[in-house]
Coordinates of C-alpha atoms in Angstrom, one line a residue:
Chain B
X312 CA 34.0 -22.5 110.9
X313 CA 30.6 -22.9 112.6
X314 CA 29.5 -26.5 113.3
X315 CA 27.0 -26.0 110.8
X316 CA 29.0 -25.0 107.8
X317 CA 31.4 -28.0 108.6
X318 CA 28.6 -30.2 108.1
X319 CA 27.8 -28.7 105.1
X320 CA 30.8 -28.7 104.3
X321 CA 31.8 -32.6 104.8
X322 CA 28.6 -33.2 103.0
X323 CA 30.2 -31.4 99.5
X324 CA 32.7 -33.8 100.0
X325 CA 35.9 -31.5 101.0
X326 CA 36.4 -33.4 104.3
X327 CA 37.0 -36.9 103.4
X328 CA 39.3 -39.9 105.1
X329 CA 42.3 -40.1 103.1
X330 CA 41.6 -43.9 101.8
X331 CA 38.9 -42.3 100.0
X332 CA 40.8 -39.9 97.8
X333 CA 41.6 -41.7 94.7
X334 CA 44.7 -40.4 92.7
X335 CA 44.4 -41.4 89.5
X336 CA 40.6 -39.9 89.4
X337 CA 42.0 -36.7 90.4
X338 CA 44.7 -36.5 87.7
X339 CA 41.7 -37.5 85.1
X340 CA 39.3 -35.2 86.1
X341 CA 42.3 -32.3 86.1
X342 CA 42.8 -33.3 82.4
X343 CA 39.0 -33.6 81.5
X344 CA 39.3 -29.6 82.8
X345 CA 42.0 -29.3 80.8
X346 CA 40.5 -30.2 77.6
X347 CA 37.4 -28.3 78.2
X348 CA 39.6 -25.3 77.8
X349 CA 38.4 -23.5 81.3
X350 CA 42.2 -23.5 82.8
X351 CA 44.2 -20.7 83.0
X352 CA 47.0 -23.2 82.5
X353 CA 47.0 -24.7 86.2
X354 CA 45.1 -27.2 87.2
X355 CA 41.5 -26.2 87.9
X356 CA 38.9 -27.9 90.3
X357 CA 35.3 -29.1 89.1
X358 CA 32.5 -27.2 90.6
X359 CA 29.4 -28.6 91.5
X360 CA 26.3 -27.2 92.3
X361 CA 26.1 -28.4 95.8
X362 CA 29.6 -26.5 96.2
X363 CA 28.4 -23.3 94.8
X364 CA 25.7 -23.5 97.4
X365 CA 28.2 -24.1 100.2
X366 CA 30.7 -20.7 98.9
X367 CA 27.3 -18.8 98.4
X368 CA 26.4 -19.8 102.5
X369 CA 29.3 -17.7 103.0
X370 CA 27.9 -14.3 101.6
X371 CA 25.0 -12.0 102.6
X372 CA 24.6 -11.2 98.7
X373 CA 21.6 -12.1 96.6
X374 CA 23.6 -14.7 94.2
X375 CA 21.4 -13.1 91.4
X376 CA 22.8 -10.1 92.0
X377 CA 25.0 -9.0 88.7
X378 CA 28.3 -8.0 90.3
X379 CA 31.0 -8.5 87.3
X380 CA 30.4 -7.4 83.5
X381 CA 31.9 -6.4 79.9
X382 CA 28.9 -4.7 78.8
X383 CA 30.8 -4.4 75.0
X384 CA 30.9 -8.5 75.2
X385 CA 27.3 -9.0 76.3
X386 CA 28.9 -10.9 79.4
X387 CA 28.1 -10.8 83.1
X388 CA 28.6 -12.6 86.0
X389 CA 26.5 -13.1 88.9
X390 CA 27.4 -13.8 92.7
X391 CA 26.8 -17.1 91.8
X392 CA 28.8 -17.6 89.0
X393 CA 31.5 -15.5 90.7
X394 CA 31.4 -18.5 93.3
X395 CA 31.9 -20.9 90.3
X396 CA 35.0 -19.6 89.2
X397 CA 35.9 -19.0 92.6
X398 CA 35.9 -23.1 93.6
X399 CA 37.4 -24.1 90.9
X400 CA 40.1 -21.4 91.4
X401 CA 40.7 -22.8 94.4
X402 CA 39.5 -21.1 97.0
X403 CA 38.3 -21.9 100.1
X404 CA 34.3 -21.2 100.7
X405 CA 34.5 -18.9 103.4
X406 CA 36.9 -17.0 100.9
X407 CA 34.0 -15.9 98.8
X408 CA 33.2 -12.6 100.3
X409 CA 37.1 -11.1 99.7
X410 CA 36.4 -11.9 95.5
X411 CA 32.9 -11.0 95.6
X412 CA 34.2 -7.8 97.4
X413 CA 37.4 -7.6 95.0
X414 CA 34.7 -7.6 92.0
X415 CA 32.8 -5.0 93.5
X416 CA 35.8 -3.3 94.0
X417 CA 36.8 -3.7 89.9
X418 CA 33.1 -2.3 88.5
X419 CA 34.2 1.0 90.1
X420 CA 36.9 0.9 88.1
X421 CA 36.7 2.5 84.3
X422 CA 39.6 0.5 83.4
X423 CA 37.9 -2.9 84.2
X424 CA 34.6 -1.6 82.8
X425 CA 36.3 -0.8 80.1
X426 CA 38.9 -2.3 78.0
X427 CA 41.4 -3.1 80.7
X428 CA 40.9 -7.2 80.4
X429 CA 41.4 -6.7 76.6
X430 CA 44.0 -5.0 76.5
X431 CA 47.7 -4.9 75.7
X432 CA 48.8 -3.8 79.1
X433 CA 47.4 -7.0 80.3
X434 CA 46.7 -5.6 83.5
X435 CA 46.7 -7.6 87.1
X436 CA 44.5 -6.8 89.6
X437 CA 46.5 -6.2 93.2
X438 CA 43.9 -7.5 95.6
X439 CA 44.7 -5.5 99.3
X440 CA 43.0 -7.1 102.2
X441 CA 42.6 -4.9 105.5
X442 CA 41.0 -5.9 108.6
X443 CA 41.2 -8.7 110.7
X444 CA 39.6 -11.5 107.9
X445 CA 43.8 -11.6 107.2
X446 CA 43.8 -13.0 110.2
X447 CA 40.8 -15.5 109.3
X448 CA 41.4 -16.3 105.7
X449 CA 45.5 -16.8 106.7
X450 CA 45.8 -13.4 103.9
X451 CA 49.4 -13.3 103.7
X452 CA 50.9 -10.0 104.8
X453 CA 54.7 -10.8 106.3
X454 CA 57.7 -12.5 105.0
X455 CA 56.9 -13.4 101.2
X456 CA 54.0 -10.9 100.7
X457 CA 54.1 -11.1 97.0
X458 CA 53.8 -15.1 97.0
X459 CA 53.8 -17.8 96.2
X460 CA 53.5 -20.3 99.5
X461 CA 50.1 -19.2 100.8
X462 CA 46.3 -20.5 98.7
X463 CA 44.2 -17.3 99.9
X464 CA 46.5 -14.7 98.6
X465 CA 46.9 -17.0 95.6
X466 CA 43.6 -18.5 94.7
X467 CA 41.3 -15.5 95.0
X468 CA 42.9 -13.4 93.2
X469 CA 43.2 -16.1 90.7
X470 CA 39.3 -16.5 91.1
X471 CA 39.0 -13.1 89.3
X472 CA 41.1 -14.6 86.2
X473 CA 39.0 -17.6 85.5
X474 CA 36.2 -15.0 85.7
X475 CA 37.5 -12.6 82.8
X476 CA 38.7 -16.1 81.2
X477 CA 35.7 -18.3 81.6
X478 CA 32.8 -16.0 82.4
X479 CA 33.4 -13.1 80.1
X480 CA 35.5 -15.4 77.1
X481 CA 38.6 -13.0 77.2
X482 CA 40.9 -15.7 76.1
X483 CA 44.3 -15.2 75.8
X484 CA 45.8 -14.4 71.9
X485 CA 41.8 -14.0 70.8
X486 CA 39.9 -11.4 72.9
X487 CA 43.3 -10.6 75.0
X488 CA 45.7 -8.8 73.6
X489 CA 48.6 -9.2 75.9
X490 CA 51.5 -8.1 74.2
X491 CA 53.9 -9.7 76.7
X492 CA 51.5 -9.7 79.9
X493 CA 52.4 -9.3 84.0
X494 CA 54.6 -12.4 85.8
X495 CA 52.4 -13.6 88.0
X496 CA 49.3 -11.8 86.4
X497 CA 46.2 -13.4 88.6
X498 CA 48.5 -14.1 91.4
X499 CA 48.8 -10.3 93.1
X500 CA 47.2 -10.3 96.4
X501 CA 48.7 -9.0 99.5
X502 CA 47.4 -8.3 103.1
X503 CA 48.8 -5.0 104.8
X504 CA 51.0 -5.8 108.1
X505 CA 48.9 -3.0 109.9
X506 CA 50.2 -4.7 113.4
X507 CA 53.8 -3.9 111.8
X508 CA 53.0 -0.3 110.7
X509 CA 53.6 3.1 112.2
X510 CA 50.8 4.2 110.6
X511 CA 47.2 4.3 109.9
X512 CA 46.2 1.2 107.3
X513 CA 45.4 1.8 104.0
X514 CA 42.1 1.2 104.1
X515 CA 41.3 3.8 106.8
X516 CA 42.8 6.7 103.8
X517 CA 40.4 5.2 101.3
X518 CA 37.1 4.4 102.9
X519 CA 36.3 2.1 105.8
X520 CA 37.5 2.6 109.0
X521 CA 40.5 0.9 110.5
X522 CA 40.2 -2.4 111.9
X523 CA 37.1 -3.3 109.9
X524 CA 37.5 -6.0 106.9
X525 CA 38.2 -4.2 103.7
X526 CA 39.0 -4.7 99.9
X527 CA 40.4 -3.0 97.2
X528 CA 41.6 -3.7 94.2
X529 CA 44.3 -1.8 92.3
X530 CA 44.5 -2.4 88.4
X531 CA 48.5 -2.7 87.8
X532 CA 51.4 -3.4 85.6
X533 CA 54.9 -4.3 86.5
X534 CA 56.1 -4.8 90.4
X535 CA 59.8 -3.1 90.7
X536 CA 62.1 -3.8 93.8
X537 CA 63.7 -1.5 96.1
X538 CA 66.5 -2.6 97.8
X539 CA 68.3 0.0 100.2
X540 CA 69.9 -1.5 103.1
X541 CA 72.4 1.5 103.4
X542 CA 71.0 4.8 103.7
X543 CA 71.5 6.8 106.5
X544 CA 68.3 8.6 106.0
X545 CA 65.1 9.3 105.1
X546 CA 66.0 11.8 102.8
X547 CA 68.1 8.9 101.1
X548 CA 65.8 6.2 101.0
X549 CA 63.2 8.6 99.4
X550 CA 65.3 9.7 96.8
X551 CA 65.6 6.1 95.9
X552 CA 62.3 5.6 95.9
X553 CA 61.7 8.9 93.4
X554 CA 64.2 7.5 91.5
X555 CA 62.2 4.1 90.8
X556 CA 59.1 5.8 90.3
X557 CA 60.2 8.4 87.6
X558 CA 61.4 5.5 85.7
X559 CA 60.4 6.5 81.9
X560 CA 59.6 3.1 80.9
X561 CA 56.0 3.1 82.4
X562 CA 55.5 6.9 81.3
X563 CA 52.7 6.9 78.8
X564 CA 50.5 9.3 79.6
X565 CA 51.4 13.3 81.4
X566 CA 51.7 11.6 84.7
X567 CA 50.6 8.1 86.1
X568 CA 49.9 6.5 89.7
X569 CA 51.9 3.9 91.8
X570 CA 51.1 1.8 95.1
X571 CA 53.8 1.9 97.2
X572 CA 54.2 -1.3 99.1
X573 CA 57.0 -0.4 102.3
X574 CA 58.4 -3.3 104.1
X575 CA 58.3 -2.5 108.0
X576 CA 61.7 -1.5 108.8
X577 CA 61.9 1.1 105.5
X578 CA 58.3 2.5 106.9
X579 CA 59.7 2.5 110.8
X580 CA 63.0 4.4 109.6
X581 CA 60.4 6.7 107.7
X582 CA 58.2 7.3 111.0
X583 CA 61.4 7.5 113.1
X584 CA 62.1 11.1 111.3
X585 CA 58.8 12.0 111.9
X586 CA 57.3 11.4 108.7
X587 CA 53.1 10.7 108.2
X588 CA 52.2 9.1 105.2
X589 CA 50.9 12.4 103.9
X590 CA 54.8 13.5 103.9
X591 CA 56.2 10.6 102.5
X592 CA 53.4 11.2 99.6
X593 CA 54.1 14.4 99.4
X594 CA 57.8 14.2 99.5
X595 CA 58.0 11.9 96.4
X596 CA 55.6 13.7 94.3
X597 CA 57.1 17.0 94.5
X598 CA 60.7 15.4 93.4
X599 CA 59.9 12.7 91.2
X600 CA 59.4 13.3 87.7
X601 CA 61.6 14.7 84.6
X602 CA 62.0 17.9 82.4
X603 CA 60.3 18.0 78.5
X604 CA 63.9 17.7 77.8
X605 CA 64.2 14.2 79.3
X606 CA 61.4 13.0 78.3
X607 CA 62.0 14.3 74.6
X608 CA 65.4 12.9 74.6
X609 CA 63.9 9.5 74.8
X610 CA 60.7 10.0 72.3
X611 CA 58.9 10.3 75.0
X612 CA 58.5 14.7 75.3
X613 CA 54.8 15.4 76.0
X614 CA 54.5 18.4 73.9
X615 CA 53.1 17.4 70.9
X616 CA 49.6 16.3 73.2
X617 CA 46.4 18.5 73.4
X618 CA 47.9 19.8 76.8
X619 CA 51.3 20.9 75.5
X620 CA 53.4 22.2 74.3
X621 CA 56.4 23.1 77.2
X622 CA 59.1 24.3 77.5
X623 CA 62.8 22.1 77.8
X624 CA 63.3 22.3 81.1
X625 CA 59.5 22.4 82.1
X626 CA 59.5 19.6 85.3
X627 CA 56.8 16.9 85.1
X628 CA 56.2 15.7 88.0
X629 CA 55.7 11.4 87.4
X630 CA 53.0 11.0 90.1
X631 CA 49.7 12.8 89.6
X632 CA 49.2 14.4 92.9
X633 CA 49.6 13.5 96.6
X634 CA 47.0 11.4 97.4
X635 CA 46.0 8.1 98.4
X636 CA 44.6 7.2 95.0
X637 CA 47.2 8.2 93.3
X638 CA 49.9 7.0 95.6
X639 CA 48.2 4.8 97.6
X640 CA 51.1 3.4 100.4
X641 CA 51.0 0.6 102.2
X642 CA 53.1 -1.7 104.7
X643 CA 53.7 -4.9 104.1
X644 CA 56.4 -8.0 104.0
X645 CA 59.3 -9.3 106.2
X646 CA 61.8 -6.8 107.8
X647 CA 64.3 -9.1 107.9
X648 CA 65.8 -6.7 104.7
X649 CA 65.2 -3.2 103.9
X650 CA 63.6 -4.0 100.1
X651 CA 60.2 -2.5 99.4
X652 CA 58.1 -2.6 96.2
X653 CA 56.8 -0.2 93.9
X654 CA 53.5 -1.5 91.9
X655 CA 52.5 0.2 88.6
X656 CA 49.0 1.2 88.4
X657 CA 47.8 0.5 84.9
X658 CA 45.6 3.5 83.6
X659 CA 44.1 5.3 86.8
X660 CA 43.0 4.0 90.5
X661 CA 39.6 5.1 92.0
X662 CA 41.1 5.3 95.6
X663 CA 38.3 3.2 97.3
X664 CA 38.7 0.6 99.8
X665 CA 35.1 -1.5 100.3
X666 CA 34.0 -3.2 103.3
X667 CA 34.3 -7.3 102.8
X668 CA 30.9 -8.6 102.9
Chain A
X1328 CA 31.8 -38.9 85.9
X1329 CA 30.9 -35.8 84.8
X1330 CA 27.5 -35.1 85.0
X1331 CA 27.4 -32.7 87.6
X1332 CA 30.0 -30.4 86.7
X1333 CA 28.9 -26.8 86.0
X1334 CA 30.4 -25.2 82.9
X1335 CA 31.8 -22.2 83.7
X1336 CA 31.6 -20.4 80.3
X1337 CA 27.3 -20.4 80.7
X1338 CA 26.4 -17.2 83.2
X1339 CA 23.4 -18.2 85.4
X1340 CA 21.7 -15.0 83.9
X1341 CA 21.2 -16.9 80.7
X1342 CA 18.6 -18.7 82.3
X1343 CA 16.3 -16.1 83.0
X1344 CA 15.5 -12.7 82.0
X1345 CA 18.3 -10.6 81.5
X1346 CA 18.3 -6.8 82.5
X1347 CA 19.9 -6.0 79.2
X1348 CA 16.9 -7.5 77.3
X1349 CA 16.9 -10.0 74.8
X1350 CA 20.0 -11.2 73.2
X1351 CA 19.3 -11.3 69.3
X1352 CA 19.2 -14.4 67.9
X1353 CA 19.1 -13.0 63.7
X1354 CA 22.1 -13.6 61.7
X1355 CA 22.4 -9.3 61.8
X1356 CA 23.2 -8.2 57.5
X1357 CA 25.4 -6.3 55.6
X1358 CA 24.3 -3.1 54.3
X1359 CA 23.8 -2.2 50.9
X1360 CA 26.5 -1.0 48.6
X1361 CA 26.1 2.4 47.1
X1362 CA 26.4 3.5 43.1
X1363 CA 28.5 6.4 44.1
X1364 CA 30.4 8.8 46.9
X1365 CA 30.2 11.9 45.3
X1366 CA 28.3 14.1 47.3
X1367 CA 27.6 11.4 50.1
X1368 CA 28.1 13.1 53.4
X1369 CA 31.1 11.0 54.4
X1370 CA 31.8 10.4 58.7
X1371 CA 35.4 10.3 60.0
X1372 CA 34.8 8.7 62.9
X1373 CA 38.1 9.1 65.3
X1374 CA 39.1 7.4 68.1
X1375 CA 41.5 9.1 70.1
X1376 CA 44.7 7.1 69.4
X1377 CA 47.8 8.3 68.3
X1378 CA 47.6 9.4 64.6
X1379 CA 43.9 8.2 64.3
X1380 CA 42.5 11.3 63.7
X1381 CA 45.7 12.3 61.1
X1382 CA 44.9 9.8 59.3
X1383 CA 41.5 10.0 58.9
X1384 CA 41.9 13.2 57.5
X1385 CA 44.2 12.2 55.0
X1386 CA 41.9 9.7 54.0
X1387 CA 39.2 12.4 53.7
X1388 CA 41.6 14.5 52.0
X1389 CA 42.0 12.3 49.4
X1390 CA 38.0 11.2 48.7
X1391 CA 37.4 14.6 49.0
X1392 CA 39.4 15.3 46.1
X1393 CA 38.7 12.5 44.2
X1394 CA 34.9 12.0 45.0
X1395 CA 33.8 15.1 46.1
X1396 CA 32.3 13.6 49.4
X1397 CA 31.4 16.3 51.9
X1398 CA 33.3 14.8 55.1
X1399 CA 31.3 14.7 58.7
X1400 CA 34.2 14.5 61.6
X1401 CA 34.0 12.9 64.6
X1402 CA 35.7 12.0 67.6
X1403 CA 34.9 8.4 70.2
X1404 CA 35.9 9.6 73.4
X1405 CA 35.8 6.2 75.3
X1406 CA 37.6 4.2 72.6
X1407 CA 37.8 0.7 74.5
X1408 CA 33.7 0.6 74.5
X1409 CA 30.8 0.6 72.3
X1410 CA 29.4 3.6 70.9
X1411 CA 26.2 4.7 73.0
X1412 CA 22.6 4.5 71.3
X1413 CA 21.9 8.2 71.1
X1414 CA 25.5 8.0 69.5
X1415 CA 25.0 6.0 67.2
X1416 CA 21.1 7.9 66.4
X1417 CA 23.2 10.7 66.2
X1418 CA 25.6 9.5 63.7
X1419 CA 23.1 7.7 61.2
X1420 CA 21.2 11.3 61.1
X1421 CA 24.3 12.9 60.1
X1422 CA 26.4 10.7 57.8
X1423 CA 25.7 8.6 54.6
X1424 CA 28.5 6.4 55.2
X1425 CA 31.0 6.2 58.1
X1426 CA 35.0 5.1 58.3
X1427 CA 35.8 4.2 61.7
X1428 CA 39.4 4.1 63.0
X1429 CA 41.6 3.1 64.1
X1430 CA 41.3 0.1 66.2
X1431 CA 45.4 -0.6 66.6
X1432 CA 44.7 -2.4 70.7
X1433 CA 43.3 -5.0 72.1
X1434 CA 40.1 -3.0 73.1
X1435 CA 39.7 -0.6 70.5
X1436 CA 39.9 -3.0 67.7
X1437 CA 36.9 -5.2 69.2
X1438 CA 35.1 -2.0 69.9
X1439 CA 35.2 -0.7 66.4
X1440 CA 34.2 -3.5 64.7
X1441 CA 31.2 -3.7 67.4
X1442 CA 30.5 -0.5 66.0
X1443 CA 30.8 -0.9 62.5
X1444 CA 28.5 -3.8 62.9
X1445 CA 26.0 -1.7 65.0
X1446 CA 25.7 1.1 62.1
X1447 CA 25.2 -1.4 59.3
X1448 CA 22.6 -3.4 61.4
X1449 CA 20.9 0.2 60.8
X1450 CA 21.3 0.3 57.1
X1451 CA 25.0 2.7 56.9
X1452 CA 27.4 1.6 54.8
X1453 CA 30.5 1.3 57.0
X1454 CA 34.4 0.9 56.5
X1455 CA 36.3 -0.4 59.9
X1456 CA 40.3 0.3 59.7
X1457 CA 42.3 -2.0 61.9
X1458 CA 46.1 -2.6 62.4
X1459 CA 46.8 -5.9 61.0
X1460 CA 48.5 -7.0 64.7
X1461 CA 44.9 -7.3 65.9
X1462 CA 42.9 -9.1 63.0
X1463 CA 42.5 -12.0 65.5
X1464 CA 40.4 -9.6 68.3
X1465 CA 38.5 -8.0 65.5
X1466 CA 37.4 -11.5 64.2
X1467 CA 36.3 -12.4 67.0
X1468 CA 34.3 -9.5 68.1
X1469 CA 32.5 -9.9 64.7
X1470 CA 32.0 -13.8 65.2
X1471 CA 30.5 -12.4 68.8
X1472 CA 27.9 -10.3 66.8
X1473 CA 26.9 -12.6 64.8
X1474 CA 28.6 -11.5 61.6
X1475 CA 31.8 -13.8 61.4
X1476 CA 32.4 -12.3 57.5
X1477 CA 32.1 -9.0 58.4
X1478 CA 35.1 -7.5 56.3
X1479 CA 37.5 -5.3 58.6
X1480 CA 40.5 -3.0 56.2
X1481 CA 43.5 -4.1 58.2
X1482 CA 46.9 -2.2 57.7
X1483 CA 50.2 -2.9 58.6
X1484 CA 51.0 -2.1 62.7
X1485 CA 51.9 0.7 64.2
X1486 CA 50.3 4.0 63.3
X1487 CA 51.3 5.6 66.1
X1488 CA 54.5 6.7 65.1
X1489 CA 54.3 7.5 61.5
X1490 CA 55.4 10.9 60.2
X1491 CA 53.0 13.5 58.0
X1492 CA 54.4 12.1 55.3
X1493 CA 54.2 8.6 55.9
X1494 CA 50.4 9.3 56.7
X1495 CA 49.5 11.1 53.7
X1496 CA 50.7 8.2 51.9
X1497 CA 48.9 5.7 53.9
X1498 CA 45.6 8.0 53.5
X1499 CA 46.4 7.6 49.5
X1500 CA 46.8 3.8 49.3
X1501 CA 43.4 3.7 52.2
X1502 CA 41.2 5.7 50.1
X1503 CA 41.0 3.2 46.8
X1504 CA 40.4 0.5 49.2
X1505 CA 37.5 2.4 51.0
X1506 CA 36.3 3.1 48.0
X1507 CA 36.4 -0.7 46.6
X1508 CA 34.8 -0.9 50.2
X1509 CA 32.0 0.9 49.3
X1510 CA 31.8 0.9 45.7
X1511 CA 32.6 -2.5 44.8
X1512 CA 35.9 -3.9 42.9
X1513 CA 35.0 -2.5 39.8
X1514 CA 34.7 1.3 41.0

């Protein structure tokens, strides 16, 4: 931080000799925030107008600018209010630009535009950080990726929550429809381990070039472990993979998306064959999927839809096509064990990255 | 002390001008009830879940029969949002009265009754069909518009997997309740 902002921001009051912190005024003012009802059910900090003005020192943005909305609700959020929600989230002020970016990211989204906040999917939003601002913000992207242990990948994400909660009033069991929801729904934010992976990052396949800061933001569903310690190959591994992705639980529509999230050593045995990417994308959406057959045997046969009907043994594949948007892969975690994670995309993913600013 | 603490529910935008123009501020009213169906060019308006459509044409089916109402079908293609203006212009050129359905998720129900709402603030008699699992969203998508009694026809959840039969039955039992809707009790 520049000797300027740390003035500003010891003046907010974030910087303060310990003597002067007063418990029991904490725990009251944690309960008053409470009771006002704008907690996502952990404790929330107060925000102040002096601390919006310190986040917003952190952006280049006009903090009229409308960045975040639910057009059917009449409800919109500003870059300032976005820096509201982000405080009391949690989050750091120099963290600002990631969730401003990470709401930019979501309004190119028809999901979030659309009914995804409301609806019974109760979809999280997987917040990927490129660039070197991991390094910066302390974005986790090694040993844990997933959380919890580490406030950027957990508050700004959570920053987006309190927006749908507090700045467009989608409150759980009234507007949100949640029929079970995601563990861990405002809590999904990983950096990729680009220093750990044998290939280019994920942001360089959707948008801005490797090595600059970059956002996106995936809408998903359910995160499903991996765990293959014991394959003696590529061909293996992948099959395990294929196996996890043409799971019919998730299948609701002809085919969906997935973000594959490789831990270094299963990427490294990957590259070790001589696999890109582009192969490994390839690879699993030629052999994962199921026959009408399958599908029907489990209600779920497709042929009844406006694109059927098919034949029994007609393959569908479970991945829409071999790209980054609807495979998006990336590298991240510890590799002290071979366990990777596939993420379900909720709905559709746009396949853009956006430069943090 | 809690004076300075920002409530987090109040956008700044509320403070100035808003690009989306004026919120309105009128208690929006119901529109009037009509002496009769029979011949009234009737809108089935669809939304694209499962069975919607089915069952909206078993409904019609049935007024048909029973009314001789000359039925106007139509389909929402975007079901989690609000019908468009033109859409709407479109729809009040076309139909006498309009049926909307059928809002069984968390977006669809709130967008339908947003709808519904939207067509009667333009003087069409409208009938909103919602799964009874989401009576709270609708609620409060009406209490959002500024028409916290406006009545939504709930009915048991799911649709999605009822048979023919089960939906021609459902259409039966729907159609004296739209009707009631429209007509009044006594009809």
């Amino acid at each position: 931080m520049s000797p300027d902002l740390e003035e500003q921001a010891a003046q907010a009051g974030t910087t303060v000799s310990e003597s002067r912190l007063d418990p029991t005024a904490s725990r009251a003012m944690a309960e008053y925030l409470f009771d006002r009802g704008w907690s996502d059910g952990l404790p929330v900090l107060p925000a102040t107008q002096e601390v919006v003005e310190e986040f917003l020192l952190h952006t280049d943005r006009d903090p009229d600018e409308i960045l975040a909305g639910l057009p059917q609700l009449d409800r919109h959020a500003t870059v300032r209010d976005i820096a509201l929600h982000a405080a009391m989230a949690g989050c750091r002020p120099e963290y600002l630009p990631v969730v401003l970016t990470a709401w930019e990211a979501l309004s190119h989204e028809r999901a979030a535009r659309g009914g995804g906040w409301q609806s019974t999917s109760g979809p999280a939003p997987l917040v990927i950080v490129n660039g070197p601002i991991r390094h910066r913000l302390g974005v986790n992207s090694t040993g844990g990726v997933f959380g919890p242990g580490f406030r950027a990948n957990m508050t700004i994400p959570r920053a987006l929550g309190l927006t749908v909660r507090n700045g467009f009033g989608v409150v759980p069991q009234q507007l949100e429809q949640a029929t079970q929801g995601v563990p861990g729904r405002w809590f999904h934010c990983v950096g990729e381990d680009e220093e750990s992976s044998p290939w280019a990052p994920h942001s360089a396949e959707t948008g801005v070039p490797a090595g600059q800061d970059a956002v996106s933001v995936v809408l998903t569903r359910t995160s499903e472990f991996i765990d293959n310690r014991s394959f003696h190959s590529a061909g293996e591994f992948l099959r395990d993979v294929a196996d996890t992705l043409q799971r019919m639980g998730p299948w609701i529509f002809r085919s969906s998306s997935a973000v594959l999230v490789l831990n270094p050593a299963h990427a490294q045995a990957l590259d070790d064959e001589g696999l890109s990417k582009q192969d490994v994308r390839r690879w699993l959406v030629e052999q994962a999927g199921h026959t009408e057959a399958d599908l029907a045997a489990a209600g779920k046969g497709l042929s009844d839809r406006p694109f059927g009907p098919f034949a029994p043994d007609h393959f569908h594949p479970a991945i829409t096509d071999a790209t980054p948007a609807s495979l998006p892969i990336l590298v991240a975690g510890s590799p002290n064990a071979a366990i990777s994670m596939v993420v379900r995309v909720f709905s559709t993913w746009s396949g853009q990255s956006f430069p943090v600013h | 002390m809690t004076a300075g603490i920002l409530d987090p529910t109040i956008s700044s935008t509320s403070r100035r001008d808003r690009p989306g123009g004026p919120v309105p501020t009128t208690q929006s009213v119901a529109a009037p009830q009509l002496g009769t169906l029979r011949g009234r060019r009737v809108g089935l308006l669809e939304n694209t879940k499962r069975n919607a459509a089915a069952l909206l044409d078993a409904l019609g089916a049935v007024l048909t029969n029973t009314d001789h109402v000359d039925l106007v079908r139509m389909t929402k293609q975007d079901f989690a949002m609000p019908l468009t203006e033109d859409v709407v212009d479109g729809i009040i050129r076309d139909c006498d009265v309009v049926v909307i359905g059928v809002g069984d998720c968390g977006s669809c129900s709130a967008a339908a009754v947003a709808d519904g709402i939207a067509l009667e603030q333009r003087g069409v008699p409208v009938a909103v069909l919602c799964t009874e699992a989401f009576e709270v969203t609708s609620r409060a998508m009406a209490g959002l518009k500024g028409r916290p009694d406006f009545p939504v026809l709930l009915m048991p959840h799911p649709i999605a997997n009822l048979t023919a039969r089960d939906l021609a039955e459902r259409g039966q039992t729907l159609a004296s309740r739209v009707r009631s809707h429209f007509l009044g009790p006594a009809a």
